[in-house]
Coordinates of C-alpha atoms in Angstrom, one line a residue:
X156 CA 35.0 8.4 -5.1
X157 CA 32.2 6.0 -6.3
X158 CA 29.9 3.9 -4.2
X159 CA 32.0 0.8 -4.6
X160 CA 35.1 2.7 -3.4
X161 CA 33.3 3.6 -0.3
X162 CA 32.2 0.0 0.2
X163 CA 35.8 -1.2 -0.1
X164 CA 36.8 0.8 2.9
X165 CA 34.2 -0.9 5.1
X166 CA 35.1 -3.8 7.3
X167 CA 34.8 -7.1 5.4
X168 CA 32.1 -8.4 7.7
X169 CA 30.0 -5.3 7.4
X170 CA 30.3 -5.4 3.6
X171 CA 29.2 -9.1 3.5
X172 CA 26.3 -8.4 5.7
X173 CA 25.3 -5.4 3.6
X174 CA 25.6 -7.5 0.4
X175 CA 23.2 -10.1 1.9
X176 CA 20.6 -7.7 3.0
X177 CA 20.7 -5.7 -0.2
X178 CA 20.9 -8.7 -2.7
X179 CA 18.3 -8.4 -5.4
X180 CA 16.0 -10.9 -7.1
X181 CA 16.8 -11.6 -10.7
X182 CA 13.8 -12.2 -13.0
X183 CA 14.4 -13.5 -16.5
X184 CA 12.0 -13.4 -19.5
X185 CA 11.7 -17.2 -19.2
X186 CA 10.6 -16.9 -15.6
X187 CA 8.0 -14.4 -16.5
X188 CA 6.5 -16.7 -19.1
X189 CA 6.7 -19.9 -17.1
X190 CA 4.3 -19.7 -14.1
X191 CA 3.1 -22.6 -12.0
X192 CA -0.2 -20.7 -11.6
X193 CA -3.0 -20.9 -14.2
X194 CA -3.2 -17.9 -16.5
X195 CA -7.0 -17.4 -16.7
X196 CA -7.7 -13.7 -15.9
X197 CA -8.4 -11.1 -18.5
X198 CA -8.7 -7.2 -18.3
X199 CA -12.4 -7.4 -17.4
X200 CA -11.7 -9.8 -14.6
X201 CA -8.9 -7.6 -13.2
X202 CA -11.0 -4.4 -13.4
X203 CA -14.0 -6.2 -11.7
X204 CA -11.6 -7.6 -9.1
X205 CA -10.2 -4.1 -8.3
X206 CA -13.6 -2.5 -8.0
X207 CA -15.1 -5.4 -6.1
X208 CA -12.2 -5.6 -3.6
X209 CA -12.5 -1.9 -2.9
X210 CA -16.2 -1.0 -3.0
X211 CA -17.4 -2.5 0.2
X212 CA -16.7 -1.2 3.7
X213 CA -15.8 2.2 2.3
X214 CA -19.3 2.8 0.9
X215 CA -21.5 0.9 3.2
X216 CA -19.8 1.8 6.5
X217 CA -17.1 4.3 6.2
X218 CA -18.8 7.2 4.4
X219 CA -21.3 7.8 7.1
X220 CA -18.7 7.2 9.9
X221 CA -16.2 9.7 8.5
X222 CA -19.0 12.3 7.9
X223 CA -20.2 12.0 11.5
X224 CA -16.9 11.9 13.3
X225 CA -14.4 13.7 11.3
X226 CA -15.3 15.7 8.2
X227 CA -19.0 16.5 8.0
X228 CA -20.2 17.3 4.4
X229 CA -16.5 17.8 3.4
X230 CA -16.2 14.0 3.5
X231 CA -16.6 14.4 -0.3
X232 CA -13.3 16.2 -0.4
X233 CA -11.8 13.6 2.0
X234 CA -12.5 11.0 -0.6
X235 CA -11.1 13.3 -3.3
X236 CA -7.8 13.7 -1.4
X237 CA -7.6 10.0 -0.8
X238 CA -8.4 9.3 -4.5
X239 CA -5.5 11.6 -5.6
X240 CA -3.1 9.8 -3.3
X241 CA -4.4 6.4 -4.6
X242 CA -4.1 7.5 -8.3
X243 CA -0.4 8.4 -7.7
X244 CA 0.2 5.0 -6.1
X245 CA -1.8 3.3 -8.8
X246 CA 0.3 4.8 -11.5
X247 CA 3.4 3.6 -9.8
X248 CA 1.9 0.1 -9.4
X249 CA 0.9 0.1 -13.0
X250 CA 4.5 0.8 -14.2
X251 CA 5.7 -2.0 -12.0
X252 CA 3.0 -4.3 -13.3
X253 CA 4.4 -3.6 -16.8
X254 CA 8.0 -4.2 -15.6
X255 CA 7.6 -7.3 -13.3
X256 CA 4.4 -9.3 -13.9
X257 CA 5.0 -11.7 -11.1
X258 CA 2.9 -12.6 -8.0
X259 CA 3.8 -10.7 -4.9
X260 CA 2.9 -7.1 -5.6
X261 CA 5.1 -4.5 -3.9
X262 CA 7.1 -7.3 -2.4
X263 CA 8.5 -8.5 -5.7
X264 CA 8.9 -4.9 -6.9
X265 CA 11.1 -4.0 -4.0
X266 CA 13.0 -7.3 -4.2
X267 CA 13.9 -6.6 -7.8
X268 CA 14.8 -2.9 -7.3
X269 CA 15.7 -2.2 -3.6
X270 CA 17.0 -5.3 -1.9
X271 CA 16.1 -8.4 0.1
X272 CA 15.7 -6.9 3.6
X273 CA 13.4 -4.1 2.5
X274 CA 11.5 -6.6 0.3
X275 CA 10.9 -8.9 3.2
X276 CA 9.7 -6.0 5.4
X277 CA 7.3 -4.8 2.8
X278 CA 6.1 -8.3 2.0
X279 CA 5.5 -9.0 5.7
X280 CA 3.7 -5.7 5.9
X281 CA 1.4 -6.7 3.0
X282 CA 0.6 -9.9 4.9
X283 CA -0.5 -7.8 7.8
X284 CA -2.5 -5.5 5.5
X285 CA -4.5 -8.2 3.9
X286 CA -5.0 -10.2 7.1
X287 CA -6.5 -7.1 8.8
X288 CA -8.3 -6.1 5.6
X289 CA -10.0 -9.5 5.4
X290 CA -10.8 -9.5 9.1
X291 CA -12.2 -5.9 9.1
X292 CA -14.5 -6.6 6.2
X293 CA -15.7 -9.8 7.8
X294 CA -16.4 -7.9 10.9
X295 CA -18.3 -5.2 9.0
X296 CA -20.3 -8.0 7.2
X297 CA -21.2 -9.5 10.5
X298 CA -22.3 -6.1 11.7
X299 CA -24.7 -5.7 8.8
X300 CA -26.3 -9.0 9.5
X301 CA -26.6 -7.9 13.1
X302 CA -28.4 -4.8 11.8
X303 CA -30.8 -7.0 9.9
X304 CA -31.6 -9.0 13.0
X305 CA -32.0 -5.9 15.1
X306 CA -28.8 -6.8 16.9
X307 CA -30.1 -10.1 18.2
X308 CA -26.8 -11.9 17.6
X309 CA -24.8 -9.1 19.3
X310 CA -27.1 -9.0 22.3
X311 CA -27.1 -12.8 22.8
X312 CA -23.3 -13.4 22.5
X313 CA -22.5 -10.3 24.6
X314 CA -24.8 -11.6 27.3
X315 CA -23.5 -15.2 27.4
X316 CA -19.9 -14.9 26.1
X317 CA -18.6 -11.4 26.9
X318 CA -15.0 -10.4 26.4
X319 CA -14.4 -7.5 28.7
X320 CA -11.2 -6.1 27.3
X321 CA -11.1 -2.7 25.6
X322 CA -8.9 -3.9 22.8
X323 CA -11.0 -6.9 22.0
X324 CA -14.4 -7.4 20.5
X325 CA -17.3 -7.3 23.0
X326 CA -18.0 -10.9 22.1
X327 CA -16.4 -13.7 20.0
X328 CA -17.7 -13.0 16.5
X329 CA -18.3 -16.6 15.3
X330 CA -20.2 -15.4 12.2
X331 CA -17.2 -13.3 11.0
X332 CA -14.9 -16.3 11.5
X333 CA -17.3 -18.7 9.6
X334 CA -17.6 -16.3 6.7
X335 CA -13.9 -15.9 6.3
X336 CA -13.1 -19.6 6.5
X337 CA -15.8 -20.5 3.9
X338 CA -14.4 -17.9 1.5
X339 CA -10.9 -19.3 2.0
X340 CA -12.1 -22.7 1.0
X341 CA -13.8 -21.2 -2.1
X342 CA -10.5 -19.5 -3.2
X343 CA -8.5 -22.6 -2.6
X344 CA -10.6 -24.5 -5.2
X345 CA -9.4 -22.2 -8.0
X346 CA -9.2 -18.5 -9.0
X347 CA -11.3 -19.0 -12.1
X348 CA -14.4 -20.1 -10.3
X349 CA -14.1 -17.4 -7.7
X350 CA -13.5 -14.7 -10.3
X351 CA -16.8 -15.5 -12.0
X352 CA -18.5 -15.1 -8.6
X353 CA -16.7 -11.8 -8.1
X354 CA -17.7 -10.4 -11.5
X355 CA -21.4 -11.1 -10.9
X356 CA -21.3 -9.6 -7.4
X357 CA -19.4 -6.5 -8.7
X358 CA -22.0 -5.9 -11.4
X359 CA -24.8 -6.0 -8.8
X360 CA -22.8 -3.8 -6.5
X361 CA -22.3 -1.1 -9.2
X362 CA -26.1 -1.2 -9.9
X363 CA -26.8 -0.6 -6.3
X364 CA -24.5 2.4 -6.2
X365 CA -26.2 3.9 -9.2
X366 CA -29.6 3.3 -7.6
X367 CA -28.6 4.9 -4.3
X368 CA -27.2 8.0 -6.1
X369 CA -30.3 8.4 -8.3
X370 CA -33.0 7.7 -5.6
X371 CA -31.0 9.5 -2.8
X372 CA -30.6 12.7 -4.9
X373 CA -34.4 12.9 -5.1
X374 CA -34.5 13.1 -1.3
X375 CA -31.6 15.5 -0.9
X376 CA -31.7 18.9 0.9
X377 CA -29.0 21.3 0.0
X378 CA -29.4 23.0 3.4
X379 CA -27.7 20.0 5.0
X380 CA -24.4 21.3 3.6
X381 CA -24.8 24.7 5.3
X382 CA -26.2 23.9 8.8
X383 CA -25.5 26.6 11.3
X384 CA -24.0 25.9 14.7
X385 CA -27.1 27.1 16.4
X386 CA -29.1 24.4 14.6
X387 CA -27.1 21.5 16.0
X388 CA -28.9 19.8 18.8
X389 CA -27.4 20.0 22.3
X390 CA -25.2 17.2 23.3
X391 CA -24.4 16.3 19.7
X392 CA -20.8 16.4 18.4
X393 CA -21.4 18.7 15.5
X394 CA -18.4 21.1 15.4
X395 CA -19.0 24.5 14.0
X396 CA -21.5 23.6 11.3
X397 CA -21.3 24.4 7.7
X398 CA -19.4 22.5 5.0
X399 CA -16.3 22.2 7.1
X400 CA -17.8 21.6 10.6
X401 CA -14.5 20.3 11.9
X402 CA -12.2 22.5 9.8
X403 CA -9.8 21.6 7.1
X404 CA -7.9 19.6 9.6
X405 CA -10.9 17.4 10.1
X406 CA -11.3 17.0 6.4
X407 CA -7.7 15.9 6.1
X408 CA -8.1 13.6 9.1
X409 CA -11.1 12.1 7.3
X410 CA -8.9 11.7 4.2
X411 CA -6.5 9.5 6.2
X412 CA -9.4 7.3 7.1
X413 CA -10.9 7.4 3.6
X414 CA -7.6 6.1 2.3
X415 CA -8.6 2.8 3.8
X416 CA -11.6 2.8 1.4
X417 CA -9.2 2.7 -1.6
X418 CA -7.1 -0.1 -0.3
X419 CA -7.7 -3.0 -2.6
X420 CA -6.9 -1.8 -6.1
X421 CA -3.3 -3.1 -5.7
X422 CA -4.8 -6.6 -5.7
X423 CA -4.6 -6.2 -9.5
X424 CA -0.8 -6.0 -9.4
X425 CA -0.6 -9.2 -7.3
X426 CA -2.2 -11.4 -10.0
X427 CA 0.6 -11.0 -12.6
X428 CA 1.2 -14.8 -12.8
X429 CA -2.5 -15.5 -13.5
X430 CA -3.1 -12.8 -16.2
X431 CA -3.2 -13.7 -19.9
X432 CA -1.6 -10.4 -21.0
X433 CA -0.1 -8.8 -17.8
X434 CA 1.9 -6.0 -19.4
X435 CA -1.1 -4.4 -20.9
X436 CA -4.0 -5.6 -18.7
X437 CA -2.5 -4.7 -15.3
X438 CA -1.9 -0.9 -15.8
X439 CA -5.1 -0.4 -17.7
X440 CA -7.2 -2.2 -15.1
X441 CA -5.7 -0.2 -12.2
X442 CA -6.5 3.2 -13.8
X443 CA -10.0 2.2 -14.8
X444 CA -10.9 0.6 -11.5
X445 CA -9.6 3.7 -9.5
X446 CA -11.8 6.0 -11.7
X447 CA -14.9 3.9 -11.0
X448 CA -14.1 3.6 -7.3
X449 CA -13.7 7.4 -6.8
X450 CA -16.9 8.2 -8.7
X451 CA -18.8 5.7 -6.6
X452 CA -17.4 7.1 -3.3
X453 CA -18.0 10.7 -4.3
X454 CA -21.6 10.0 -5.4
X455 CA -22.5 8.0 -2.2
X456 CA -20.9 10.5 0.2
X457 CA -22.6 13.4 -1.6
X458 CA -26.0 11.8 -1.4
X459 CA -25.7 10.7 2.2
X460 CA -24.7 14.1 3.5
X461 CA -27.5 15.8 1.5
X462 CA -30.2 13.3 2.7
X463 CA -29.4 13.6 6.4
X464 CA -27.4 16.1 8.5
X465 CA -23.9 14.9 9.0
X466 CA -24.3 14.6 12.8
X467 CA -27.3 12.3 12.3
X468 CA -25.5 9.6 10.2
X469 CA -25.5 6.0 11.4
X470 CA -22.0 4.6 11.9
X471 CA -22.9 0.9 11.3
X472 CA -25.3 0.9 8.3
X473 CA -25.5 4.5 7.1
X474 CA -27.2 4.0 3.7
X475 CA -30.1 1.8 4.9
X476 CA -30.5 4.1 7.9
X477 CA -30.7 7.2 5.6
X478 CA -33.5 5.6 3.5
X479 CA -35.3 4.5 6.7
X480 CA -35.2 8.1 8.0
X481 CA -36.5 9.4 4.7
X482 CA -39.3 6.8 4.7
X483 CA -38.1 4.8 1.8
X484 CA -38.7 1.2 3.0
X485 CA -38.2 -0.5 -0.4
X486 CA -35.0 1.4 -1.0
X487 CA -33.8 0.4 2.5
X488 CA -34.1 -3.3 1.9
X489 CA -32.9 -3.1 -1.7
X490 CA -29.7 -1.4 -0.5
X491 CA -29.3 -3.9 2.3
X492 CA -29.0 -6.7 -0.3
X493 CA -26.5 -4.5 -2.2
X494 CA -24.5 -3.9 0.9
X495 CA -24.1 -7.6 1.6
X496 CA -23.1 -8.1 -2.0
X497 CA -20.6 -5.3 -1.9
X498 CA -19.1 -6.6 1.3
X499 CA -18.9 -10.1 -0.2
X500 CA -16.8 -8.9 -3.1
X501 CA -14.7 -6.7 -0.8
X502 CA -14.0 -9.7 1.4
X503 CA -12.9 -11.6 -1.6
X504 CA -10.7 -8.8 -2.7
X505 CA -9.1 -8.5 0.7
X506 CA -8.3 -12.2 1.0
X507 CA -7.4 -12.9 -2.7
X508 CA -3.8 -11.5 -2.6
X509 CA -2.9 -12.8 0.9
X510 CA -2.0 -16.4 0.0
X511 CA -0.3 -15.3 -3.2
X512 CA 2.0 -13.0 -1.3
X513 CA 2.8 -15.8 1.1
X514 CA 3.3 -18.0 -1.9
X515 CA 5.7 -15.5 -3.5
X516 CA 7.8 -15.1 -0.3
X517 CA 7.9 -18.8 0.4
X518 CA 8.8 -19.6 -3.2
X519 CA 11.8 -17.2 -2.8
X520 CA 12.8 -18.9 0.4
X521 CA 12.1 -16.0 2.8
X522 CA 9.2 -17.8 4.4
X523 CA 8.6 -21.5 5.1
X524 CA 8.7 -23.5 1.9
X525 CA 5.5 -25.5 2.5
X526 CA 3.5 -22.2 1.9
X527 CA 4.7 -22.3 -1.7
X528 CA 3.2 -25.7 -2.5
X529 CA 0.7 -25.6 -5.5
X530 CA -2.2 -28.0 -5.5
X531 CA -1.8 -30.3 -8.6
X532 CA -5.5 -30.2 -9.5
X533 CA -6.6 -26.6 -8.6
X534 CA -3.3 -25.0 -9.4
X535 CA -3.6 -22.7 -6.3
X536 CA -1.4 -22.1 -3.2
X537 CA -3.8 -24.4 -1.3
X538 CA -2.1 -24.6 2.1
X539 CA -1.3 -20.9 2.1
X540 CA -4.9 -20.0 1.3
X541 CA -6.4 -22.1 4.0
X542 CA -3.9 -21.0 6.7
X543 CA -4.3 -17.3 5.7
X544 CA -8.1 -17.6 5.8
X545 CA -8.1 -19.3 9.2
X546 CA -5.7 -16.7 10.7
X547 CA -7.8 -13.8 9.3
X548 CA -10.9 -15.5 10.7
X549 CA -9.4 -15.6 14.2
X550 CA -8.5 -11.9 13.9
X551 CA -12.1 -11.1 12.9
X552 CA -13.5 -13.2 15.7
X553 CA -11.6 -11.6 18.6
X554 CA -10.9 -8.0 17.6
X555 CA -13.3 -5.1 17.3
X556 CA -13.8 -3.4 13.9
X557 CA -12.3 -0.1 15.2
X558 CA -9.1 -1.9 16.3
X559 CA -8.8 -3.7 13.0
X560 CA -9.3 -0.5 11.0
X561 CA -6.7 1.4 13.1
X562 CA -4.2 -1.3 12.3
X563 CA -4.9 -1.3 8.6
X564 CA -3.4 1.8 7.1
X565 CA 0.2 1.8 8.2
X566 CA 1.2 -1.3 6.2
X567 CA -0.6 -0.1 3.1
X568 CA 0.9 3.4 3.2
X569 CA 4.4 2.0 3.7
X570 CA 4.0 -0.4 0.8
X571 CA 2.8 2.5 -1.4
X572 CA 5.7 4.6 -0.3
X573 CA 8.2 2.0 -1.2
X574 CA 6.7 1.3 -4.6
X575 CA 6.9 5.0 -5.4
X576 CA 10.6 5.1 -4.3
X577 CA 11.3 2.0 -6.3
X578 CA 9.9 3.7 -9.5
X579 CA 12.4 6.5 -8.9
X580 CA 15.2 4.1 -8.4
X581 CA 14.4 2.3 -11.7
X582 CA 14.1 5.5 -13.7
X583 CA 17.4 6.9 -12.5
X584 CA 19.5 3.7 -12.4
X585 CA 22.6 3.3 -14.5
X586 CA 21.7 0.7 -17.2
X587 CA 25.3 -0.2 -17.6
X588 CA 25.7 -1.0 -14.0
X589 CA 26.2 -4.7 -13.1
X590 CA 23.2 -6.7 -12.1
X591 CA 25.1 -7.6 -9.0
X592 CA 25.6 -5.5 -5.9
X593 CA 26.5 -2.0 -7.2
X594 CA 28.8 -1.5 -4.2
X595 CA 31.1 -4.3 -5.2
X596 CA 33.1 -4.5 -8.4
X597 CA 33.6 -7.8 -10.3
X598 CA 34.7 -8.1 -13.9
X599 CA 36.2 -11.2 -15.3
X600 CA 38.1 -11.4 -18.6
X601 CA 39.3 -15.0 -19.2
X602 CA 41.4 -15.9 -16.2
X603 CA 42.3 -12.4 -15.2
X604 CA 40.5 -9.8 -13.1
X605 CA 40.2 -6.1 -14.1
X606 CA 39.9 -3.9 -11.0
X607 CA 39.8 -0.1 -10.9
X608 CA 42.2 1.4 -8.4
X609 CA 40.7 3.2 -5.4
X610 CA 40.3 6.9 -5.8
X611 CA 41.9 8.9 -2.9
X612 CA 39.5 10.8 -0.7
X613 CA 41.5 14.1 -1.2
X614 CA 40.7 14.0 -4.9
X615 CA 37.0 14.8 -4.2
X616 CA 36.2 18.5 -3.9
X617 CA 33.0 20.3 -2.8
X618 CA 32.8 21.9 -6.3
X619 CA 32.9 18.4 -7.9
X620 CA 30.1 17.2 -5.6
X621 CA 27.9 20.2 -6.3
X622 CA 28.5 19.9 -10.1
X623 CA 27.2 16.3 -9.9
X624 CA 24.4 17.1 -7.4
X625 CA 22.9 19.7 -9.7
X626 CA 24.1 18.2 -12.9
X627 CA 25.8 21.3 -14.0
X628 CA 27.3 19.6 -17.0
X629 CA 23.8 18.6 -18.2
X630 CA 24.6 14.9 -18.6
X631 CA 21.8 13.2 -20.6
X632 CA 22.9 9.6 -19.9
X633 CA 22.7 7.9 -16.6
X634 CA 26.0 7.1 -14.8
X635 CA 27.0 5.4 -11.6
X636 CA 27.5 8.8 -10.0
X637 CA 24.1 10.2 -11.2
X638 CA 22.4 7.0 -9.9
X639 CA 24.2 7.5 -6.5
X640 CA 22.9 11.1 -6.3
X641 CA 19.4 9.9 -7.2
X642 CA 19.4 7.3 -4.5
X643 CA 20.6 9.8 -1.9
X644 CA 17.9 12.2 -3.0
X645 CA 15.1 9.6 -2.7
X646 CA 16.2 9.0 0.9
X647 CA 16.5 12.7 1.7
X648 CA 13.2 13.4 0.1
X649 CA 11.6 10.8 2.4
X650 CA 13.3 12.3 5.5
X651 CA 12.4 15.9 4.7
X652 CA 8.8 14.9 3.8
X653 CA 8.5 13.4 7.3
X654 CA 9.9 16.6 8.8
X655 CA 7.5 18.9 6.8
X656 CA 4.5 16.6 7.7
X657 CA 5.5 16.6 11.3
X658 CA 5.7 20.4 11.4
X659 CA 2.2 20.7 9.8
X660 CA 0.6 18.2 12.1
X661 CA 2.3 18.7 15.4
X662 CA 3.0 22.5 15.2
X663 CA -0.5 23.3 13.8
X664 CA -1.5 25.5 16.8
X665 CA 1.8 27.5 16.6
X666 CA 1.4 27.9 12.9
X667 CA -2.2 29.1 13.2
X668 CA -1.0 31.6 15.9
X669 CA 1.7 32.7 13.4
X670 CA 4.6 31.9 15.8
X671 CA 7.8 33.0 14.1
X672 CA 9.9 30.1 15.2
X673 CA 7.3 27.5 14.0
X674 CA 7.1 29.3 10.6
X675 CA 10.9 29.4 10.2
X676 CA 11.2 25.7 11.1
X677 CA 8.6 24.8 8.5
X678 CA 10.1 27.0 5.8
X679 CA 13.5 25.6 6.5
X680 CA 12.4 22.0 5.9
X681 CA 10.3 23.1 2.8
X682 CA 13.5 24.7 1.3
X683 CA 15.4 21.5 2.0
X684 CA 12.6 19.4 0.4
X685 CA 12.4 21.5 -2.7
X686 CA 16.2 21.6 -3.1
X687 CA 16.3 17.8 -3.1
X688 CA 13.4 17.6 -5.5
X689 CA 15.2 20.1 -7.9
X690 CA 18.4 18.0 -7.8
X691 CA 16.4 14.9 -8.6
X692 CA 14.7 16.6 -11.5
X693 CA 18.1 17.6 -12.9
X694 CA 19.5 14.1 -12.9
X695 CA 19.5 12.1 -16.2
X696 CA 16.9 9.3 -16.6
X697 CA 17.3 6.1 -18.5
X698 CA 14.9 5.2 -21.3
X699 CA 13.6 1.7 -20.7
X700 CA 11.1 0.6 -23.2
X701 CA 7.8 -0.3 -21.3
X702 CA 4.2 -0.7 -22.3
X703 CA 3.3 1.9 -19.5
X704 CA 5.3 4.5 -17.7
X705 CA 4.4 6.9 -14.9
X706 CA 4.2 10.5 -16.4
X707 CA 6.0 13.5 -15.0
X708 CA 8.7 11.6 -13.1
X709 CA 10.0 12.4 -10.6
X710 CA 7.1 14.7 -9.6
X711 CA 4.3 12.2 -9.4
X712 CA 6.2 9.5 -7.4
X713 CA 7.6 12.2 -5.1
X714 CA 4.1 13.6 -4.4
X715 CA 3.0 10.0 -3.7
X716 CA 5.8 9.6 -1.2
X717 CA 5.0 12.9 0.5
X718 CA 1.2 12.3 0.8
X719 CA 1.7 8.7 2.0
X720 CA 4.2 9.7 4.7
X721 CA 1.9 12.6 5.8
X722 CA -1.0 10.3 6.2
X723 CA 1.2 7.8 8.1
X724 CA 1.9 10.6 10.6
X725 CA -1.9 10.9 11.2
X726 CA -2.0 7.4 12.7
X727 CA -2.1 6.9 16.4
X728 CA 0.7 5.8 18.8
X729 CA -0.9 2.4 19.6
X730 CA -1.1 1.7 15.9
X731 CA 2.6 2.2 15.6
X732 CA 3.2 0.0 18.6
X733 CA 1.2 -2.9 17.2
X734 CA 2.9 -2.5 13.9
X735 CA 6.4 -2.6 15.5
X736 CA 5.5 -5.9 17.3
X737 CA 4.4 -7.5 14.1
X738 CA 7.6 -6.2 12.4
X739 CA 9.9 -7.6 15.1
X740 CA 8.3 -11.1 14.7
X741 CA 8.9 -10.9 10.9
X742 CA 12.5 -9.8 11.3
X743 CA 13.1 -12.7 13.6
X744 CA 11.8 -15.1 11.0
X745 CA 14.0 -13.5 8.4
X746 CA 17.1 -13.5 10.6
X747 CA 16.8 -17.2 11.6
X748 CA 15.3 -18.6 8.4
X749 CA 15.0 -16.4 5.4
X750 CA 18.5 -15.0 5.2
X751 CA 19.9 -18.6 5.0
X752 CA 17.2 -20.2 2.9
X753 CA 16.8 -17.4 0.3
X754 CA 17.0 -18.5 -3.3
X755 CA 19.5 -15.7 -3.8
X756 CA 21.9 -17.0 -1.1
X757 CA 23.8 -19.5 -3.4
X758 CA 24.3 -16.8 -6.0
X759 CA 25.4 -14.4 -3.4
X760 CA 27.9 -16.8 -1.9
X761 CA 29.5 -17.4 -5.4
X762 CA 29.6 -13.6 -5.9
X763 CA 31.1 -12.9 -2.5
X764 CA 34.1 -15.2 -3.3
X765 CA 34.8 -13.2 -6.5
X766 CA 34.3 -9.8 -4.9
X767 CA 36.7 -10.7 -2.0
X768 CA 39.4 -11.7 -4.6
X769 CA 38.8 -8.4 -6.4
X770 CA 39.1 -6.5 -3.1
X771 CA 42.4 -8.1 -2.2
X772 CA 43.9 -7.3 -5.7
X773 CA 42.5 -3.7 -5.5
X774 CA 44.1 -3.1 -2.2
X775 CA 47.5 -4.5 -3.4
X776 CA 47.4 -2.3 -6.5
X777 CA 46.5 0.7 -4.3
X778 CA 49.4 -0.1 -2.0
X779 CA 51.9 -0.4 -4.9
X780 CA 50.7 3.0 -6.3

């Protein structure tokens, strides 16, 4: 029994609802070439944009913070783990950039491959990601200016305008709000002008990173990586000392935080409609920018933890503080200039994709249409840019940096997970399958309809299922059955990845104590996970011709899914609650507006009429037989 046979047995209303939620966006070659946005970005612009959008808060704030609170000197390995996860996600993004060069990032990718509901959820998630990303960088930028003024702004506003709520900022951060709105106005005037500004700032930023690594290495002390517990001052949170003062668990916890430092490279994939040669420029720019980003993070975190003990790091401005403690006054001020430059480009990178994702969703009819209006002179989503900047500015003004960073990761990790799953779907799909809903059959020959009769349930045997599940016949060409198995395996792999991750995180104490039941539970889920992966490896893949493909499929996308889900499980309960509130608001918008106004709705309505005729004829044929 095939997927469509199962769907025919569902109630008609359920099938129609499913077909609406799973309808896919169709992109033609003509649509790829004809964009309302100006194509003015080249490979250098994209690489600089990816680096500039990422090298900011991660270097100038996060490195010292993670070293002090979570990982100690092993923060270098935390960045390595986060980099590996980002490379896997970057490879998946690069393949999608070659497949679907359209604005919208993971939103468009999931719309084309998975379905409309999932696409809306992930697009809505990306809106949250970039709003919070913009707000958090603006808050960090404001914090550095406060550091320059010896916290005069902070003290004044806290005294006269305090906000005494634990989940809000201590005071309304008007500086962060102003910075965000000014940048939104700059972006609304045109991407070409702002990309030139970004390229200059990124070059300065990289020069500062090189300077810090060279000068900082001259003031390094290797002993800071092997501090004994007895050397840690009393009353200081220093763990057990050594390279892993908070254990491997602390290093992995730091990796979950450091992953925030790599958020931003996917901005490259959102610019498909503004790139001169998207199929080649997008994948190349993603890989190169990730390499530069990791080298910068690794170098900075190494130098910082060698210059000062990990427990003595400053959480607000760690690099200037380190040079101040080592009596390097010139280096301190030189780095402060670089920090403000780096945070400027990071702020640009965080805000840049936000109006474009709103534009893509509104242009598809899933969000309000006025957000898709393009300014006739500047050729930018003018209204979406200004509204997005204002909303992000308000978030930066009223929320603390800690709250913003806690809300950041979940949307990003979910987007990366869905992109990896979509790569698997595309690789294992049946190329002969209709572009319409695979669960509903429609073939038209002249005035007649050809419909396959329904296969009886009793014709399916366990042996038949196992032969297909492990591809015993060694089929080399994709079929509807192999694609169905692959889709099932992708879902099961995600479920068992969550189970394995939950066992590792929440049963850690029992596993360390070698409790037999905990070990058996973990081993059971690992066996299930490996079985699903083996089945996926045995299924035939299609051979689409692309300018870039992820190597070692399905291993790399599967690893990406596992790592992303594991890091999601490291997030706190309040983070999940805030995310669910945001998600409910988005689903209400989709239910009462998007599902009716979608561009795919007229196509779906025409298709539903044909599929219902097919269904009636199929049932009559089955009854006669």
